[in-house]
PDB file of C-alpha atoms in Angstrom:
ATOM      1  CA  THR A   1       1.443  46.436 -98.392  1.00  0.00           C
ATOM      2  CA  CYS A   2      -1.946  45.971-100.035  1.00  0.00           C
ATOM      3  CA  PRO A   3      -2.016  42.705-102.082  1.00  0.00           C
ATOM      4  CA  ILE A   4      -3.641  44.525-105.012  1.00  0.00           C
ATOM      5  CA  CYS A   5      -2.247  48.055-105.319  1.00  0.00           C
ATOM      6  CA  ASN A   6       0.958  47.462-103.311  1.00  0.00           C
ATOM      7  CA  LYS A   7       0.428  50.662-101.356  1.00  0.00           C
ATOM      8  CA  SER A   8       0.627  51.122 -97.599  1.00  0.00           C
ATOM      9  CA  ASP A   9      -2.343  53.435 -97.184  1.00  0.00           C
ATOM     10  CA  PHE A  10      -4.671  51.233 -95.141  1.00  0.00           C
ATOM     11  CA  ILE A  11      -6.282  51.061 -91.716  1.00  0.00           C
ATOM     12  CA  SER A  12      -7.288  48.270 -89.347  1.00  0.00           C
ATOM     13  CA  ILE A  13     -11.077  47.882 -89.187  1.00  0.00           C
ATOM     14  CA  TYR A  14     -11.490  44.686 -87.131  1.00  0.00           C
ATOM     15  CA  SER A  15      -9.282  42.587 -84.867  1.00  0.00           C
ATOM     16  CA  LEU A  16      -9.720  39.431 -82.782  1.00  0.00           C
ATOM     17  CA  ALA A  17      -6.979  37.216 -81.331  1.00  0.00           C
ATOM     18  CA  TYR A  18      -6.732  33.761 -82.913  1.00  0.00           C
ATOM     19  CA  LYS A  19      -6.232  32.342 -79.419  1.00  0.00           C
ATOM     20  CA  SER A  20      -9.323  34.065 -78.034  1.00  0.00           C
ATOM     21  CA  GLU A  21     -12.106  31.822 -76.760  1.00  0.00           C
ATOM     22  CA  GLU A  22     -14.514  33.191 -79.380  1.00  0.00           C
ATOM     23  CA  MET A  23     -12.155  32.421 -82.271  1.00  0.00           C
ATOM     24  CA  LEU A  24     -11.076  28.973 -81.050  1.00  0.00           C
ATOM     25  CA  THR A  25     -14.713  27.973 -80.508  1.00  0.00           C
ATOM     26  CA  PHE A  26     -15.570  29.168 -84.006  1.00  0.00           C
ATOM     27  CA  LEU A  27     -12.646  27.289 -85.618  1.00  0.00           C
ATOM     28  CA  LYS A  28     -13.505  24.110 -83.748  1.00  0.00           C
ATOM     29  CA  GLU A  29     -17.172  24.170 -84.728  1.00  0.00           C
ATOM     30  CA  PHE A  30     -16.775  25.541 -88.265  1.00  0.00           C
ATOM     31  CA  TYR A  31     -14.139  23.037 -89.360  1.00  0.00           C
ATOM     32  CA  GLY A  32     -15.443  20.190 -87.201  1.00  0.00           C
ATOM     33  CA  LYS A  33     -18.019  19.325 -89.861  1.00  0.00           C
ATOM     34  CA  GLN A  34     -15.462  19.492 -92.667  1.00  0.00           C
ATOM     35  CA  GLY A  35     -12.558  17.540 -91.243  1.00  0.00           C
ATOM     36  CA  GLY A  36     -11.524  19.199 -88.026  1.00  0.00           C
ATOM     37  CA  ILE A  37      -8.489  20.753 -86.386  1.00  0.00           C
ATOM     38  CA  LYS A  38      -6.349  18.316 -84.403  1.00  0.00           C
ATOM     39  CA  ASP A  39      -3.640  20.689 -83.203  1.00  0.00           C
ATOM     40  CA  PHE A  40      -4.593  24.199 -82.160  1.00  0.00           C
ATOM     41  CA  SER A  41      -0.983  25.041 -81.307  1.00  0.00           C
ATOM     42  CA  VAL A  42      -0.468  25.976 -84.970  1.00  0.00           C
ATOM     43  CA  PHE A  43      -2.202  29.267 -84.177  1.00  0.00           C
ATOM     44  CA  THR A  44       0.380  31.720 -82.962  1.00  0.00           C
ATOM     45  CA  ASP A  45      -0.044  34.933 -80.978  1.00  0.00           C
ATOM     46  CA  VAL A  46      -1.439  36.983 -83.835  1.00  0.00           C
ATOM     47  CA  ASN A  47      -4.838  38.427 -84.567  1.00  0.00           C
ATOM     48  CA  TYR A  48      -7.469  37.824 -87.153  1.00  0.00           C
ATOM     49  CA  GLU A  49      -7.139  41.411 -88.343  1.00  0.00           C
ATOM     50  CA  LEU A  50      -8.910  43.048 -91.268  1.00  0.00           C
ATOM     51  CA  MET A  51      -7.292  45.948 -93.085  1.00  0.00           C
ATOM     52  CA  GLN A  52      -9.012  48.285 -95.534  1.00  0.00           C
ATOM     53  CA  CYS A  53      -6.974  49.883 -98.311  1.00  0.00           C
ATOM     54  CA  SER A  54      -7.766  53.555 -98.771  1.00  0.00           C
ATOM     55  CA  TYR A  55      -6.471  53.509-102.342  1.00  0.00           C
ATOM     56  CA  CYS A  56      -8.094  50.503-104.066  1.00  0.00           C
ATOM     57  CA  ASP A  57     -10.719  49.628-101.412  1.00  0.00           C
ATOM     58  CA  LEU A  58      -9.553  46.033-100.882  1.00  0.00           C
ATOM     59  CA  ILE A  59     -10.258  44.535 -97.465  1.00  0.00           C
ATOM     60  CA  PHE A  60      -7.632  41.955 -96.570  1.00  0.00           C
ATOM     61  CA  GLN A  61      -6.390  39.927 -93.640  1.00  0.00           C
ATOM     62  CA  LYS A  62      -3.144  41.230 -92.191  1.00  0.00           C
ATOM     63  CA  PHE A  63      -1.930  37.800 -91.055  1.00  0.00           C
ATOM     64  CA  VAL A  64      -2.403  34.837 -93.389  1.00  0.00           C
ATOM     65  CA  PRO A  65      -1.437  31.153 -93.227  1.00  0.00           C
ATOM     66  CA  ASN A  66       2.063  30.199 -94.350  1.00  0.00           C
ATOM     67  CA  ASP A  67       2.522  27.257 -96.742  1.00  0.00           C
ATOM     68  CA  ASN A  68       2.464  24.648 -93.980  1.00  0.00           C
ATOM     69  CA  LEU A  69      -0.721  25.971 -92.386  1.00  0.00           C
ATOM     70  CA  MET A  70      -2.299  26.396 -95.830  1.00  0.00           C
ATOM     71  CA  PHE A  71      -1.660  22.704 -96.547  1.00  0.00           C
ATOM     72  CA  LEU A  72      -3.257  21.722 -93.224  1.00  0.00           C
ATOM     73  CA  LEU A  73      -6.204  23.985 -93.971  1.00  0.00           C
ATOM     74  CA  TYR A  74      -7.107  22.462 -97.331  1.00  0.00           C
ATOM     75  CA  GLU A  75      -6.041  18.857 -96.729  1.00  0.00           C
ATOM     76  CA  GLU A  76      -6.952  18.328 -93.053  1.00  0.00           C
ATOM     77  CA  PHE A  77      -9.186  21.054 -91.609  1.00  0.00           C
ATOM     78  CA  ILE A  78     -11.165  20.717 -94.857  1.00  0.00           C
ATOM     79  CA  ASN A  79     -10.921  16.984 -95.575  1.00  0.00           C
ATOM     80  CA  PRO A  80     -11.135  16.400 -99.361  1.00  0.00           C
ATOM     81  CA  GLU A  81     -12.779  12.995 -98.884  1.00  0.00           C
ATOM     82  CA  ILE A  82     -15.574  14.525 -96.818  1.00  0.00           C
ATOM     83  CA  LYS A  83     -16.015  17.313 -99.391  1.00  0.00           C
ATOM     84  CA  LYS A  84     -16.070  14.755-102.211  1.00  0.00           C
ATOM     85  CA  LEU A  85     -19.091  13.066-100.630  1.00  0.00           C
ATOM     86  CA  GLU A  86     -20.975  16.346-101.027  1.00  0.00           C
ATOM     87  CA  LEU A  87     -20.779  15.917-104.803  1.00  0.00           C
ATOM     88  CA  THR A  88     -23.256  13.045-104.540  1.00  0.00           C
ATOM     89  CA  THR A  89     -25.008  13.644-101.216  1.00  0.00           C
ATOM     90  CA  GLY A  90     -24.889  17.394-100.641  1.00  0.00           C
ATOM     91  CA  GLU A  91     -27.702  19.864-101.222  1.00  0.00           C
ATOM     92  CA  ARG A  92     -25.542  22.194-103.312  1.00  0.00           C
ATOM     93  CA  TYR A  93     -25.008  19.967-106.331  1.00  0.00           C
ATOM     94  CA  GLN A  94     -28.579  19.643-107.532  1.00  0.00           C
ATOM     95  CA  LEU A  95     -29.987  20.285-110.998  1.00  0.00           C
ATOM     96  CA  GLU A  96     -30.114  24.058-110.437  1.00  0.00           C
ATOM     97  CA  TYR A  97     -26.356  24.179-109.803  1.00  0.00           C
ATOM     98  CA  PHE A  98     -25.533  22.493-113.116  1.00  0.00           C
ATOM     99  CA  GLN A  99     -28.064  24.626-114.965  1.00  0.00           C
ATOM    100  CA  ARG A 100     -26.281  27.699-113.610  1.00  0.00           C
ATOM    101  CA  ILE A 101     -22.757  26.648-114.570  1.00  0.00           C
ATOM    102  CA  SER A 102     -24.014  25.512-117.975  1.00  0.00           C
ATOM    103  CA  ALA A 103     -25.484  28.991-118.534  1.00  0.00           C
ATOM    104  CA  GLU A 104     -22.175  30.565-117.420  1.00  0.00           C
ATOM    105  CA  ILE A 105     -20.177  28.518-119.927  1.00  0.00           C
ATOM    106  CA  GLU A 106     -22.647  29.361-122.706  1.00  0.00           C
ATOM    107  CA  TYR A 107     -22.439  33.072-121.802  1.00  0.00           C
ATOM    108  CA  LEU A 108     -18.637  33.025-122.057  1.00  0.00           C
ATOM    109  CA  LEU A 109     -18.569  30.964-125.266  1.00  0.00           C
ATOM    110  CA  LYS A 110     -20.842  33.465-127.038  1.00  0.00           C
ATOM    111  CA  MET A 111     -18.224  36.172-126.398  1.00  0.00           C
ATOM    112  CA  ILE A 112     -15.560  34.258-128.324  1.00  0.00           C
ATOM    113  CA  LYS A 113     -17.716  33.824-131.441  1.00  0.00           C
ATOM    114  CA  GLN A 114     -16.073  30.587-132.522  1.00  0.00           C
ATOM    115  CA  PRO A 115     -17.280  26.995-132.505  1.00  0.00           C
ATOM    116  CA  PRO A 116     -16.674  25.489-129.048  1.00  0.00           C
ATOM    117  CA  VAL A 117     -14.364  22.810-130.519  1.00  0.00           C
ATOM    118  CA  LYS A 118     -11.923  25.588-131.462  1.00  0.00           C
ATOM    119  CA  ILE A 119     -11.938  27.198-128.013  1.00  0.00           C
ATOM    120  CA  LYS A 120      -9.267  26.529-125.378  1.00  0.00           C
ATOM    121  CA  PHE A 121     -10.709  26.810-121.886  1.00  0.00           C
ATOM    122  CA  LEU A 122      -8.763  27.063-118.615  1.00  0.00           C
ATOM    123  CA  ASP A 123     -10.296  26.866-115.153  1.00  0.00           C
ATOM    124  CA  TYR A 124      -7.619  28.239-112.828  1.00  0.00           C
ATOM    125  CA  GLY A 125      -8.120  26.738-109.372  1.00  0.00           C
ATOM    126  CA  MET A 126     -10.724  24.293-110.676  1.00  0.00           C
ATOM    127  CA  GLY A 127     -11.561  22.521-107.394  1.00  0.00           C
ATOM    128  CA  TRP A 128     -13.293  19.295-108.379  1.00  0.00           C
ATOM    129  CA  GLY A 129     -13.325  20.303-112.051  1.00  0.00           C
ATOM    130  CA  LEU A 130     -17.101  20.610-112.408  1.00  0.00           C
ATOM    131  CA  LEU A 131     -16.893  23.743-114.557  1.00  0.00           C
ATOM    132  CA  CYS A 132     -14.207  22.022-116.648  1.00  0.00           C
ATOM    133  CA  ASN A 133     -16.542  19.077-117.146  1.00  0.00           C
ATOM    134  CA  MET A 134     -19.249  21.423-118.381  1.00  0.00           C
ATOM    135  CA  ALA A 135     -16.909  23.235-120.788  1.00  0.00           C
ATOM    136  CA  LYS A 136     -15.709  19.842-122.039  1.00  0.00           C
ATOM    137  CA  ALA A 137     -19.322  18.790-122.614  1.00  0.00           C
ATOM    138  CA  PHE A 138     -19.751  21.855-124.851  1.00  0.00           C
ATOM    139  CA  GLY A 139     -16.761  20.622-126.881  1.00  0.00           C
ATOM    140  CA  CYS A 140     -14.001  22.928-125.612  1.00  0.00           C
ATOM    141  CA  ASP A 141     -10.372  21.907-125.308  1.00  0.00           C
ATOM    142  CA  THR A 142     -10.378  22.045-121.531  1.00  0.00           C
ATOM    143  CA  TYR A 143      -7.607  22.428-118.928  1.00  0.00           C
ATOM    144  CA  GLY A 144      -7.501  22.962-115.187  1.00  0.00           C
ATOM    145  CA  THR A 145      -5.068  23.894-112.430  1.00  0.00           C
ATOM    146  CA  GLU A 146      -5.394  22.836-108.813  1.00  0.00           C
ATOM    147  CA  LEU A 147      -3.192  22.359-105.737  1.00  0.00           C
ATOM    148  CA  SER A 148      -5.151  19.637-103.924  1.00  0.00           C
ATOM    149  CA  PRO A 149      -3.961  16.112-104.913  1.00  0.00           C
ATOM    150  CA  SER A 150      -7.405  14.624-104.187  1.00  0.00           C
ATOM    151  CA  ARG A 151      -9.173  17.119-106.414  1.00  0.00           C
ATOM    152  CA  ILE A 152      -6.588  16.658-109.164  1.00  0.00           C
ATOM    153  CA  GLU A 153      -7.125  12.877-109.197  1.00  0.00           C
ATOM    154  CA  TYR A 154     -10.902  13.345-109.321  1.00  0.00           C
ATOM    155  CA  ALA A 155     -10.643  15.728-112.280  1.00  0.00           C
ATOM    156  CA  LYS A 156      -8.186  13.460-114.106  1.00  0.00           C
ATOM    157  CA  ALA A 157     -10.617  10.565-113.758  1.00  0.00           C
ATOM    158  CA  ASN A 158     -13.169  12.744-115.565  1.00  0.00           C
ATOM    159  CA  GLY A 159     -10.829  13.412-118.483  1.00  0.00           C
ATOM    160  CA  ILE A 160      -9.687  16.920-117.552  1.00  0.00           C
ATOM    161  CA  LYS A 161      -6.182  17.907-118.646  1.00  0.00           C
ATOM    162  CA  ILE A 162      -4.258  19.053-115.579  1.00  0.00           C
ATOM    163  CA  ILE A 163      -1.492  21.628-115.935  1.00  0.00           C
ATOM    164  CA  LYS A 164       0.781  23.429-113.471  1.00  0.00           C
ATOM    165  CA  ASP A 165       1.459  27.134-113.136  1.00  0.00           C
ATOM    166  CA  ASN A 166       4.859  26.688-114.784  1.00  0.00           C
ATOM    167  CA  ASP A 167       3.139  25.363-117.921  1.00  0.00           C
ATOM    168  CA  LEU A 168       1.125  28.548-118.382  1.00  0.00           C
ATOM    169  CA  LYS A 169       3.952  30.675-119.770  1.00  0.00           C
ATOM    170  CA  ASP A 170       3.930  28.586-122.964  1.00  0.00           C
ATOM    171  CA  MET A 171       0.153  28.370-123.396  1.00  0.00           C
ATOM    172  CA  LYS A 172      -2.669  30.565-124.691  1.00  0.00           C
ATOM    173  CA  PHE A 173      -6.374  30.312-123.959  1.00  0.00           C
ATOM    174  CA  ASP A 174      -9.582  31.829-125.298  1.00  0.00           C
ATOM    175  CA  ILE A 175     -11.376  31.666-121.956  1.00  0.00           C
ATOM    176  CA  ILE A 176      -9.810  31.688-118.508  1.00  0.00           C
ATOM    177  CA  ASN A 177     -12.156  31.135-115.599  1.00  0.00           C
ATOM    178  CA  LEU A 178     -11.179  32.433-112.159  1.00  0.00           C
ATOM    179  CA  SER A 179     -14.104  31.644-109.853  1.00  0.00           C
ATOM    180  CA  ASP A 180     -13.779  31.811-106.070  1.00  0.00           C
ATOM    181  CA  VAL A 181      -9.983  31.828-106.231  1.00  0.00           C
ATOM    182  CA  LEU A 182      -8.588  35.353-105.796  1.00  0.00           C
ATOM    183  CA  GLU A 183      -9.990  35.674-102.291  1.00  0.00           C
ATOM    184  CA  HIS A 184      -7.716  32.789-101.205  1.00  0.00           C
ATOM    185  CA  LEU A 185      -4.424  33.977-102.733  1.00  0.00           C
ATOM    186  CA  THR A 186      -1.601  35.822-100.997  1.00  0.00           C
ATOM    187  CA  ASN A 187      -0.520  37.487-104.259  1.00  0.00           C
ATOM    188  CA  PRO A 188      -3.693  37.905-106.346  1.00  0.00           C
ATOM    189  CA  MET A 189      -2.345  40.715-108.532  1.00  0.00           C
ATOM    190  CA  GLN A 190       0.567  38.626-109.810  1.00  0.00           C
ATOM    191  CA  THR A 191      -1.816  35.781-110.603  1.00  0.00           C
ATOM    192  CA  ILE A 192      -3.962  38.161-112.650  1.00  0.00           C
ATOM    193  CA  LYS A 193      -0.917  39.433-114.579  1.00  0.00           C
ATOM    194  CA  ASP A 194       0.249  35.881-115.309  1.00  0.00           C
ATOM    195  CA  LEU A 195      -3.184  34.862-116.580  1.00  0.00           C
ATOM    196  CA  ILE A 196      -3.525  37.959-118.775  1.00  0.00           C
ATOM    197  CA  ASN A 197      -0.312  36.881-120.520  1.00  0.00           C
ATOM    198  CA  CYS A 198      -2.032  33.567-121.303  1.00  0.00           C
ATOM    199  CA  LEU A 199      -5.046  35.173-122.985  1.00  0.00           C
ATOM    200  CA  ASN A 200      -5.444  35.195-126.749  1.00  0.00           C
ATOM    201  CA  PRO A 201      -5.999  38.723-128.182  1.00  0.00           C
ATOM    202  CA  ASN A 202      -9.807  38.479-128.007  1.00  0.00           C
ATOM    203  CA  GLY A 203      -9.831  36.124-125.041  1.00  0.00           C
ATOM    204  CA  VAL A 204     -12.081  36.500-122.010  1.00  0.00           C
ATOM    205  CA  LEU A 205     -11.034  36.450-118.370  1.00  0.00           C
ATOM    206  CA  ARG A 206     -13.895  35.702-115.985  1.00  0.00           C
ATOM    207  CA  ILE A 207     -13.458  36.771-112.353  1.00  0.00           C
ATOM    208  CA  SER A 208     -15.922  35.862-109.629  1.00  0.00           C
ATOM    209  CA  VAL A 209     -15.319  36.593-105.941  1.00  0.00           C
ATOM    210  CA  PRO A 210     -17.594  36.585-102.861  1.00  0.00           C
ATOM    211  CA  SER A 211     -19.408  39.835-102.308  1.00  0.00           C
ATOM    212  CA  GLU A 212     -21.059  41.408 -99.322  1.00  0.00           C
ATOM    213  CA  ARG A 213     -21.822  45.010-100.137  1.00  0.00           C
ATOM    214  CA  LYS A 214     -22.537  45.848 -96.514  1.00  0.00           C
ATOM    215  CA  ILE A 215     -19.341  44.367 -95.100  1.00  0.00           C
ATOM    216  CA  LYS A 216     -17.921  47.739 -93.992  1.00  0.00           C
ATOM    217  CA  GLU A 217     -21.191  48.737 -92.366  1.00  0.00           C
ATOM    218  CA  ASN A 218     -21.416  45.368 -90.621  1.00  0.00           C
ATOM    219  CA  ILE A 219     -17.880  45.650 -89.298  1.00  0.00           C
ATOM    220  CA  LYS A 220     -18.553  49.144 -87.950  1.00  0.00           C
ATOM    221  CA  ASN A 221     -21.423  47.613 -85.983  1.00  0.00           C
ATOM    222  CA  LYS A 222     -19.182  44.773 -84.841  1.00  0.00           C
ATOM    223  CA  GLU A 223     -20.822  44.500 -81.448  1.00  0.00           C
ATOM    224  CA  ASN A 224     -23.812  43.013 -83.295  1.00  0.00           C
ATOM    225  CA  ILE A 225     -21.962  40.576 -85.578  1.00  0.00           C
ATOM    226  CA  SER A 226     -20.662  37.073 -85.081  1.00  0.00           C
ATOM    227  CA  LEU A 227     -17.942  35.053 -86.800  1.00  0.00           C
ATOM    228  CA  TYR A 228     -20.735  32.682 -87.812  1.00  0.00           C
ATOM    229  CA  SER A 229     -22.739  35.339 -89.636  1.00  0.00           C
ATOM    230  CA  ARG A 230     -23.251  35.159 -93.376  1.00  0.00           C
ATOM    231  CA  GLU A 231     -22.132  38.775 -93.593  1.00  0.00           C
ATOM    232  CA  LEU A 232     -18.583  37.825 -92.596  1.00  0.00           C
ATOM    233  CA  ASN A 233     -18.239  34.919 -95.038  1.00  0.00           C
ATOM    234  CA  CYS A 234     -16.417  37.128 -97.570  1.00  0.00           C
ATOM    235  CA  VAL A 235     -13.662  37.661 -94.966  1.00  0.00           C
ATOM    236  CA  SER A 236     -13.800  34.189 -93.403  1.00  0.00           C
ATOM    237  CA  PRO A 237     -10.802  33.599 -91.071  1.00  0.00           C
ATOM    238  CA  LEU A 238      -7.887  31.729 -92.715  1.00  0.00           C
ATOM    239  CA  GLU A 239      -9.666  31.148 -96.040  1.00  0.00           C
ATOM    240  CA  HIS A 240     -11.012  34.402 -97.505  1.00  0.00           C
ATOM    241  CA  ILE A 241      -7.941  36.537 -96.989  1.00  0.00           C
ATOM    242  CA  ASN A 242      -9.003  39.132 -99.608  1.00  0.00           C
ATOM    243  CA  CYS A 243     -12.392  40.788 -99.996  1.00  0.00           C
ATOM    244  CA  PHE A 244     -12.905  42.517-103.364  1.00  0.00           C
ATOM    245  CA  SER A 245     -15.390  45.319-103.762  1.00  0.00           C
ATOM    246  CA  PRO A 246     -16.563  46.373-107.248  1.00  0.00           C
ATOM    247  CA  THR A 247     -14.291  49.421-106.790  1.00  0.00           C
ATOM    248  CA  THR A 248     -11.311  47.112-106.292  1.00  0.00           C
ATOM    249  CA  LEU A 249     -12.185  45.109-109.408  1.00  0.00           C
ATOM    250  CA  LEU A 250     -12.483  48.288-111.481  1.00  0.00           C
ATOM    251  CA  TYR A 251      -9.044  49.347-110.228  1.00  0.00           C
ATOM    252  CA  LEU A 252      -7.639  45.902-111.059  1.00  0.00           C
ATOM    253  CA  ALA A 253      -9.061  46.139-114.583  1.00  0.00           C
ATOM    254  CA  LYS A 254      -7.734  49.650-115.186  1.00  0.00           C
ATOM    255  CA  VAL A 255      -4.132  48.995-114.130  1.00  0.00           C
ATOM    256  CA  ASN A 256      -4.005  45.835-116.258  1.00  0.00           C
ATOM    257  CA  ASN A 257      -5.509  47.447-119.384  1.00  0.00           C
ATOM    258  CA  LEU A 258      -8.647  45.366-119.210  1.00  0.00           C
ATOM    259  CA  LYS A 259     -12.212  46.368-119.959  1.00  0.00           C
ATOM    260  CA  ILE A 260     -15.373  44.888-118.485  1.00  0.00           C
ATOM    261  CA  VAL A 261     -17.363  43.259-121.284  1.00  0.00           C
ATOM    262  CA  GLY A 262     -20.001  41.401-119.322  1.00  0.00           C
ATOM    263  CA  PHE A 263     -21.543  40.562-115.996  1.00  0.00           C
ATOM    264  CA  LEU A 264     -22.240  36.931-115.178  1.00  0.00           C
ATOM    265  CA  ASP A 265     -25.227  38.191-113.202  1.00  0.00           C
ATOM    266  CA  PHE A 266     -26.916  37.927-116.614  1.00  0.00           C
ATOM    267  CA  ALA A 267     -25.713  34.404-117.447  1.00  0.00           C
ATOM    268  CA  HIS A 268     -29.037  32.730-116.677  1.00  0.00           C
ATOM    269  CA  HIS A 269     -31.675  32.339-119.351  1.00  0.00           C
ATOM    270  CA  ILE A 270     -35.116  33.733-119.869  1.00  0.00           C
ATOM    271  CA  ASN A 271     -37.203  30.629-120.397  1.00  0.00           C
ATOM    272  CA  ILE A 272     -40.774  29.787-121.210  1.00  0.00           C
ATOM    273  CA  GLU A 273     -41.728  29.507-117.519  1.00  0.00           C
ATOM    274  CA  HIS A 274     -40.976  33.172-116.871  1.00  0.00           C
ATOM    275  CA  THR A 275     -43.905  35.571-116.882  1.00  0.00           C
ATOM    276  CA  ILE A 276     -44.023  38.586-119.198  1.00  0.00           C
ATOM    277  CA  ASN A 277     -43.244  40.874-116.246  1.00  0.00           C
ATOM    278  CA  GLN A 278     -40.188  38.794-115.305  1.00  0.00           C
ATOM    279  CA  LYS A 279     -38.913  38.903-118.876  1.00  0.00           C
ATOM    280  CA  ILE A 280     -39.389  42.668-119.110  1.00  0.00           C
ATOM    281  CA  LYS A 281     -37.605  43.258-115.792  1.00  0.00           C
ATOM    282  CA  TYR A 282     -34.701  41.061-116.894  1.00  0.00           C
ATOM    283  CA  LEU A 283     -34.333  42.875-120.232  1.00  0.00           C
ATOM    284  CA  ILE A 284     -34.463  46.294-118.534  1.00  0.00           C
ATOM    285  CA  LYS A 285     -31.675  45.237-116.168  1.00  0.00           C
ATOM    286  CA  LYS A 286     -29.628  43.701-118.965  1.00  0.00           C
ATOM    287  CA  TYR A 287     -29.814  46.530-121.495  1.00  0.00           C
ATOM    288  CA  PHE A 288     -30.685  49.699-119.622  1.00  0.00           C
ATOM    289  CA  LEU A 289     -29.085  49.195-116.201  1.00  0.00           C
ATOM    290  CA  TYR A 290     -26.097  47.264-117.556  1.00  0.00           C
ATOM    291  CA  TRP A 291     -23.357  49.647-116.435  1.00  0.00           C
ATOM    292  CA  HIS A 292     -25.026  50.067-113.080  1.00  0.00           C
ATOM    293  CA  TYR A 293     -23.698  46.585-112.354  1.00  0.00           C
ATOM    294  CA  SER A 294     -20.124  47.839-112.534  1.00  0.00           C
ATOM    295  CA  LYS A 295     -20.902  49.455-109.187  1.00  0.00           C
ATOM    296  CA  ILE A 296     -22.307  46.349-107.535  1.00  0.00           C
ATOM    297  CA  SER A 297     -21.115  43.215-109.358  1.00  0.00           C
ATOM    298  CA  THR A 298     -18.176  41.002-108.384  1.00  0.00           C
ATOM    299  CA  ASN A 299     -18.888  38.445-111.115  1.00  0.00           C
ATOM    300  CA  ILE A 300     -17.447  39.921-114.295  1.00  0.00           C
ATOM    301  CA  ALA A 301     -15.954  39.122-117.690  1.00  0.00           C
ATOM    302  CA  LEU A 302     -12.988  41.132-119.020  1.00  0.00           C
ATOM    303  CA  GLN A 303     -10.975  41.490-122.222  1.00  0.00           C
ATOM    304  CA  LYS A 304      -7.722  43.244-123.102  1.00  0.00           C
ATOM    305  CA  ILE A 305      -8.119  46.811-124.325  1.00  0.00           C
TER     306      ILE A 305
END
């Protein structure tokens, strides 16, 4: 059944055998830079198959890694030690990255309307804990969850309080961040329900998932696409097992009695370097085209109705 709406009204829109030459070449090259795959026998006679739900519009992979393959994926194919080096040597973690996550934290804090020192912040699936570090720098009481032992140790060394899923039932938070997580989970709807139960009455749940608005069109023209293409990143084999459209997120909000209260597309600041035209365009988008973003955004903030 569909991982979001639990219905069986879906169709197959793309299929490629995991043991095909094209797929094995892709897996070897894609993960070779990140850690590498030592044993290709773990891939059984199933397909990388994408299904599209006719009810909630989710695109999801029919076959997903079991717990053992998932562990290999995130601790071997993607070697945490290699990824950790990117924190200091990679192109991603430059000043602009930290400016962006700082603006995101500020955007979310303004919704709570309390001093940061009174706000409890949870980053669910925190990775290396960089967003937690930023929330902590603002003064929040900050917590994180993570499965990777290497990432947990790194976050602990930076003073982040680590909790497990079992701890959540007895805790409440003002802000729960869920960035680049739902696309990896086999049961995303249950995770959402569990986190909603952890929200304070006026708390904010932030959801951010990869988006490629032309994914269906690209798949229809599959003779022209490659596993390496940027357009297929949102349904990357093994990793991105769910692809959320804005329609899917609106469905998810409705069935859980949530309302969209913001779009993190507007988290960045207007600063003195922007021209008058840039400032006007930004304000028009923010105040006059705001609800237009419910049709295109997959980076949203929600509250309980």
